[in-house]
PDB file of C-alpha atoms in Angstrom:
ATOM      1  CA  MET A 280      60.082  26.573   0.576  1.00  0.00           C
ATOM      2  CA  GLU A 281      58.954  23.232  -0.675  1.00  0.00           C
ATOM      3  CA  TYR A 282      61.356  21.297  -2.963  1.00  0.00           C
ATOM      4  CA  ARG A 283      61.872  17.767  -3.809  1.00  0.00           C
ATOM      5  CA  LEU A 284      64.959  15.850  -4.702  1.00  0.00           C
ATOM      6  CA  ARG A 285      65.251  13.274  -7.436  1.00  0.00           C
ATOM      7  CA  PRO A 286      67.674  11.663  -9.787  1.00  0.00           C
ATOM      8  CA  MET A 287      68.311  13.652 -12.945  1.00  0.00           C
ATOM      9  CA  ALA A 288      66.551  12.572 -16.109  1.00  0.00           C
ATOM     10  CA  SER A 289      67.520  13.237 -19.759  1.00  0.00           C
ATOM     11  CA  ARG A 290      64.641  15.839 -20.075  1.00  0.00           C
ATOM     12  CA  ASP A 291      66.393  17.855 -17.331  1.00  0.00           C
ATOM     13  CA  LYS A 292      69.536  18.734 -19.232  1.00  0.00           C
ATOM     14  CA  SER A 293      68.534  21.981 -20.786  1.00  0.00           C
ATOM     15  CA  GLN A 294      67.179  23.394 -17.541  1.00  0.00           C
ATOM     16  CA  LEU A 295      70.250  22.243 -15.590  1.00  0.00           C
ATOM     17  CA  MET A 296      72.555  23.861 -18.127  1.00  0.00           C
ATOM     18  CA  VAL A 297      70.646  27.232 -17.642  1.00  0.00           C
ATOM     19  CA  LEU A 298      71.199  26.774 -13.865  1.00  0.00           C
ATOM     20  CA  LEU A 299      74.955  26.320 -14.464  1.00  0.00           C
ATOM     21  CA  ARG A 300      75.244  29.219 -16.798  1.00  0.00           C
ATOM     22  CA  ASN A 301      73.437  31.402 -14.164  1.00  0.00           C
ATOM     23  CA  THR A 302      75.652  30.260 -11.230  1.00  0.00           C
ATOM     24  CA  SER A 303      77.849  33.198 -10.545  1.00  0.00           C
ATOM     25  CA  GLU A 304      80.826  31.203  -9.447  1.00  0.00           C
ATOM     26  CA  PHE A 305      81.223  29.180 -12.664  1.00  0.00           C
ATOM     27  CA  GLU A 306      83.232  30.296 -15.636  1.00  0.00           C
ATOM     28  CA  GLU A 307      82.505  29.029 -19.177  1.00  0.00           C
ATOM     29  CA  ALA A 308      85.325  26.376 -19.026  1.00  0.00           C
ATOM     30  CA  GLU A 309      83.904  25.025 -15.767  1.00  0.00           C
ATOM     31  CA  ILE A 310      80.410  24.825 -17.256  1.00  0.00           C
ATOM     32  CA  SER A 311      81.777  22.838 -20.132  1.00  0.00           C
ATOM     33  CA  VAL A 312      83.391  20.299 -17.811  1.00  0.00           C
ATOM     34  CA  ALA A 313      80.247  20.093 -15.809  1.00  0.00           C
ATOM     35  CA  GLU A 314      78.269  19.338 -19.052  1.00  0.00           C
ATOM     36  CA  GLU A 315      80.786  16.584 -19.799  1.00  0.00           C
ATOM     37  CA  THR A 316      79.972  14.904 -16.482  1.00  0.00           C
ATOM     38  CA  ILE A 317      76.258  15.358 -17.141  1.00  0.00           C
ATOM     39  CA  ASP A 318      76.507  13.704 -20.470  1.00  0.00           C
ATOM     40  CA  SER A 319      78.635  10.809 -18.996  1.00  0.00           C
ATOM     41  CA  TYR A 320      75.832  10.385 -16.328  1.00  0.00           C
ATOM     42  CA  LEU A 321      73.119  10.329 -18.919  1.00  0.00           C
ATOM     43  CA  ASP A 322      74.996   7.920 -21.192  1.00  0.00           C
ATOM     44  CA  CYS A 323      76.271   5.513 -18.491  1.00  0.00           C
ATOM     45  CA  ARG A 324      73.962   5.778 -15.527  1.00  0.00           C
ATOM     46  CA  ASP A 325      75.440   4.559 -12.187  1.00  0.00           C
ATOM     47  CA  GLN A 326      78.735   3.858 -13.727  1.00  0.00           C
ATOM     48  CA  TYR A 327      80.775   6.878 -12.732  1.00  0.00           C
ATOM     49  CA  TYR A 328      78.422   9.630 -11.554  1.00  0.00           C
ATOM     50  CA  THR A 329      75.150  10.067  -9.801  1.00  0.00           C
ATOM     51  CA  ILE A 330      73.255  13.399 -10.260  1.00  0.00           C
ATOM     52  CA  MET A 331      70.454  14.442  -7.997  1.00  0.00           C
ATOM     53  CA  ILE A 332      68.413  17.549  -8.706  1.00  0.00           C
ATOM     54  CA  ALA A 333      66.231  19.795  -6.546  1.00  0.00           C
ATOM     55  CA  VAL A 334      63.030  20.854  -8.012  1.00  0.00           C
ATOM     56  CA  VAL A 335      60.589  23.733  -7.004  1.00  0.00           C
ATOM     57  CA  ARG A 336      57.474  23.722  -9.073  1.00  0.00           C
ATOM     58  CA  GLN A 337      58.955  21.833 -11.997  1.00  0.00           C
ATOM     59  CA  MET A 338      62.018  24.249 -12.127  1.00  0.00           C
ATOM     60  CA  ILE A 339      65.428  22.799 -11.346  1.00  0.00           C
ATOM     61  CA  VAL A 340      66.878  24.958  -8.518  1.00  0.00           C
ATOM     62  CA  GLY A 341      69.935  22.902  -7.567  1.00  0.00           C
ATOM     63  CA  TYR A 342      71.977  19.758  -8.212  1.00  0.00           C
ATOM     64  CA  VAL A 343      74.786  17.654  -7.017  1.00  0.00           C
ATOM     65  CA  CYS A 344      77.091  15.393  -8.997  1.00  0.00           C
ATOM     66  CA  PHE A 345      78.996  12.721  -7.034  1.00  0.00           C
ATOM     67  CA  GLY A 346      80.480   9.415  -7.319  1.00  0.00           C
ATOM     68  CA  GLN A 347      82.956   6.877  -5.962  1.00  0.00           C
ATOM     69  CA  THR A 348      86.543   7.945  -6.534  1.00  0.00           C
ATOM     70  CA  PRO A 349      88.015   5.671  -9.173  1.00  0.00           C
ATOM     71  CA  LEU A 350      90.488   3.027  -7.760  1.00  0.00           C
ATOM     72  CA  THR A 351      89.319   3.429  -4.231  1.00  0.00           C
ATOM     73  CA  LYS A 352      87.315   1.248  -1.887  1.00  0.00           C
ATOM     74  CA  SER A 353      85.512   3.820   0.223  1.00  0.00           C
ATOM     75  CA  THR A 354      86.313   7.291  -0.968  1.00  0.00           C
ATOM     76  CA  TRP A 355      83.679   9.416  -2.769  1.00  0.00           C
ATOM     77  CA  ASP A 356      83.925  12.842  -4.548  1.00  0.00           C
ATOM     78  CA  ILE A 357      81.461  15.680  -4.721  1.00  0.00           C
ATOM     79  CA  TYR A 358      82.319  16.658  -8.314  1.00  0.00           C
ATOM     80  CA  TRP A 359      79.838  19.503  -8.883  1.00  0.00           C
ATOM     81  CA  MET A 360      77.157  21.303  -6.854  1.00  0.00           C
ATOM     82  CA  ALA A 361      75.036  24.381  -7.521  1.00  0.00           C
ATOM     83  CA  VAL A 362      71.996  26.119  -6.109  1.00  0.00           C
ATOM     84  CA  ALA A 363      70.316  28.866  -8.022  1.00  0.00           C
ATOM     85  CA  ASN A 364      71.393  32.240  -6.479  1.00  0.00           C
ATOM     86  CA  GLU A 365      67.778  33.215  -5.499  1.00  0.00           C
ATOM     87  CA  LYS A 366      67.104  29.872  -3.865  1.00  0.00           C
ATOM     88  CA  ARG A 367      70.226  29.813  -1.572  1.00  0.00           C
ATOM     89  CA  GLY A 368      69.685  29.842   2.184  1.00  0.00           C
ATOM     90  CA  PHE A 369      66.555  27.695   2.094  1.00  0.00           C
ATOM     91  CA  GLY A 370      68.456  24.266   2.961  1.00  0.00           C
ATOM     92  CA  ILE A 371      68.493  23.043  -0.734  1.00  0.00           C
ATOM     93  CA  GLY A 372      72.169  22.702  -0.814  1.00  0.00           C
ATOM     94  CA  ARG A 373      72.332  20.972   2.497  1.00  0.00           C
ATOM     95  CA  ALA A 374      69.661  18.508   1.348  1.00  0.00           C
ATOM     96  CA  LEU A 375      71.530  17.773  -1.836  1.00  0.00           C
ATOM     97  CA  LEU A 376      74.786  17.347   0.065  1.00  0.00           C
ATOM     98  CA  GLU A 377      73.172  15.018   2.530  1.00  0.00           C
ATOM     99  CA  SER A 378      71.700  12.983  -0.293  1.00  0.00           C
ATOM    100  CA  ALA A 379      75.217  12.376  -1.621  1.00  0.00           C
ATOM    101  CA  GLU A 380      76.559  11.572   1.749  1.00  0.00           C
ATOM    102  CA  LYS A 381      73.719   9.071   2.435  1.00  0.00           C
ATOM    103  CA  ALA A 382      74.331   7.265  -0.905  1.00  0.00           C
ATOM    104  CA  ALA A 383      78.079   7.124  -0.225  1.00  0.00           C
ATOM    105  CA  SER A 384      77.428   5.906   3.320  1.00  0.00           C
ATOM    106  CA  GLN A 385      75.013   3.200   1.990  1.00  0.00           C
ATOM    107  CA  ALA A 386      77.678   2.088  -0.377  1.00  0.00           C
ATOM    108  CA  GLU A 387      80.193   1.677   2.428  1.00  0.00           C
ATOM    109  CA  GLY A 388      81.858   5.006   1.761  1.00  0.00           C
ATOM    110  CA  LYS A 389      83.931   6.347   4.599  1.00  0.00           C
ATOM    111  CA  LEU A 390      85.357   9.562   3.219  1.00  0.00           C
ATOM    112  CA  ILE A 391      83.938  12.248   0.864  1.00  0.00           C
ATOM    113  CA  LEU A 392      86.308  14.879  -0.751  1.00  0.00           C
ATOM    114  CA  VAL A 393      85.374  18.195  -2.261  1.00  0.00           C
ATOM    115  CA  GLU A 394      87.791  20.294  -4.354  1.00  0.00           C
ATOM    116  CA  THR A 395      87.119  23.888  -4.847  1.00  0.00           C
ATOM    117  CA  SER A 396      88.848  27.293  -5.521  1.00  0.00           C
ATOM    118  CA  SER A 397      90.431  29.830  -3.326  1.00  0.00           C
ATOM    119  CA  LYS A 398      88.971  32.662  -5.399  1.00  0.00           C
ATOM    120  CA  PRO A 399      87.001  35.260  -3.458  1.00  0.00           C
ATOM    121  CA  ASN A 400      83.790  34.423  -5.247  1.00  0.00           C
ATOM    122  CA  TYR A 401      84.052  30.886  -3.830  1.00  0.00           C
ATOM    123  CA  LEU A 402      84.046  32.165  -0.185  1.00  0.00           C
ATOM    124  CA  ASN A 403      80.480  31.181   0.392  1.00  0.00           C
ATOM    125  CA  THR A 404      81.168  27.746  -1.136  1.00  0.00           C
ATOM    126  CA  ARG A 405      83.989  27.169   1.253  1.00  0.00           C
ATOM    127  CA  ARG A 406      81.854  28.420   4.173  1.00  0.00           C
ATOM    128  CA  PHE A 407      79.148  26.103   3.027  1.00  0.00           C
ATOM    129  CA  TYR A 408      81.196  22.978   3.327  1.00  0.00           C
ATOM    130  CA  ARG A 409      82.719  23.986   6.597  1.00  0.00           C
ATOM    131  CA  ASN A 410      79.197  24.595   8.005  1.00  0.00           C
ATOM    132  CA  ASN A 411      78.162  21.134   6.806  1.00  0.00           C
ATOM    133  CA  GLY A 412      80.972  19.264   8.750  1.00  0.00           C
ATOM    134  CA  TYR A 413      83.808  19.336   6.184  1.00  0.00           C
ATOM    135  CA  LYS A 414      87.408  20.108   7.235  1.00  0.00           C
ATOM    136  CA  ARG A 415      89.881  21.722   5.035  1.00  0.00           C
ATOM    137  CA  VAL A 416      92.730  19.228   4.641  1.00  0.00           C
ATOM    138  CA  SER A 417      94.804  20.722   1.777  1.00  0.00           C
ATOM    139  CA  ARG A 418      95.717  23.873  -0.104  1.00  0.00           C
ATOM    140  CA  ILE A 419      97.775  23.550  -3.236  1.00  0.00           C
ATOM    141  CA  VAL A 420      99.093  27.003  -4.141  1.00  0.00           C
ATOM    142  CA  ASP A 421      98.589  28.268  -7.720  1.00  0.00           C
ATOM    143  CA  PHE A 422      96.892  25.069  -8.696  1.00  0.00           C
ATOM    144  CA  TYR A 423      94.202  26.524 -11.036  1.00  0.00           C
ATOM    145  CA  ALA A 424      96.196  29.692 -11.974  1.00  0.00           C
ATOM    146  CA  PRO A 425      98.539  32.086 -10.270  1.00  0.00           C
ATOM    147  CA  GLY A 426      96.728  33.125  -7.060  1.00  0.00           C
ATOM    148  CA  ASP A 427      93.886  30.600  -7.554  1.00  0.00           C
ATOM    149  CA  HIS A 428      94.708  27.741  -5.165  1.00  0.00           C
ATOM    150  CA  LEU A 429      93.105  24.329  -4.885  1.00  0.00           C
ATOM    151  CA  ILE A 430      91.318  23.800  -1.555  1.00  0.00           C
ATOM    152  CA  ILE A 431      90.267  20.249  -0.599  1.00  0.00           C
ATOM    153  CA  PHE A 432      87.823  19.484   2.113  1.00  0.00           C
ATOM    154  CA  GLU A 433      87.036  16.160   3.513  1.00  0.00           C
ATOM    155  CA  LYS A 434      84.270  14.552   5.695  1.00  0.00           C
ATOM    156  CA  ARG A 435      84.644  11.125   7.305  1.00  0.00           C
ATOM    157  CA  PHE A 436      81.857   8.915   8.399  1.00  0.00           C
TER     158      PHE A 436
END
């Protein structure tokens, strides 16, 4: 499958929001927070977040939102990431993740962190990060809700 990666533009927001609403892992509250980061990116490019999108025939099929962790010298966060359910397994997520890793590395980043949920519907998400060289370094019990633990992954360069 042919796709291309590019920085998000203002005109992409409505399509990106459809992608987020159709991502089975995300609940409405999560989508609202993701939208806040999108708006922050569009209002203050390169200040806090970077957003890259994956496009297939002018349709947004994936995105990654990342940035340097505030008050750190070389730590970066993957804040949000999604690939359309029907486009998973074609390397789009890996390409988006690698674009974030490359940007962090070029900015002298040494560490990338990812926070995710322990809920069963996030199993493929956790597997994705492990398969891409991320190591689970923390589990905070009942962080999001009773029975929904925070899982933190890291990748060092």
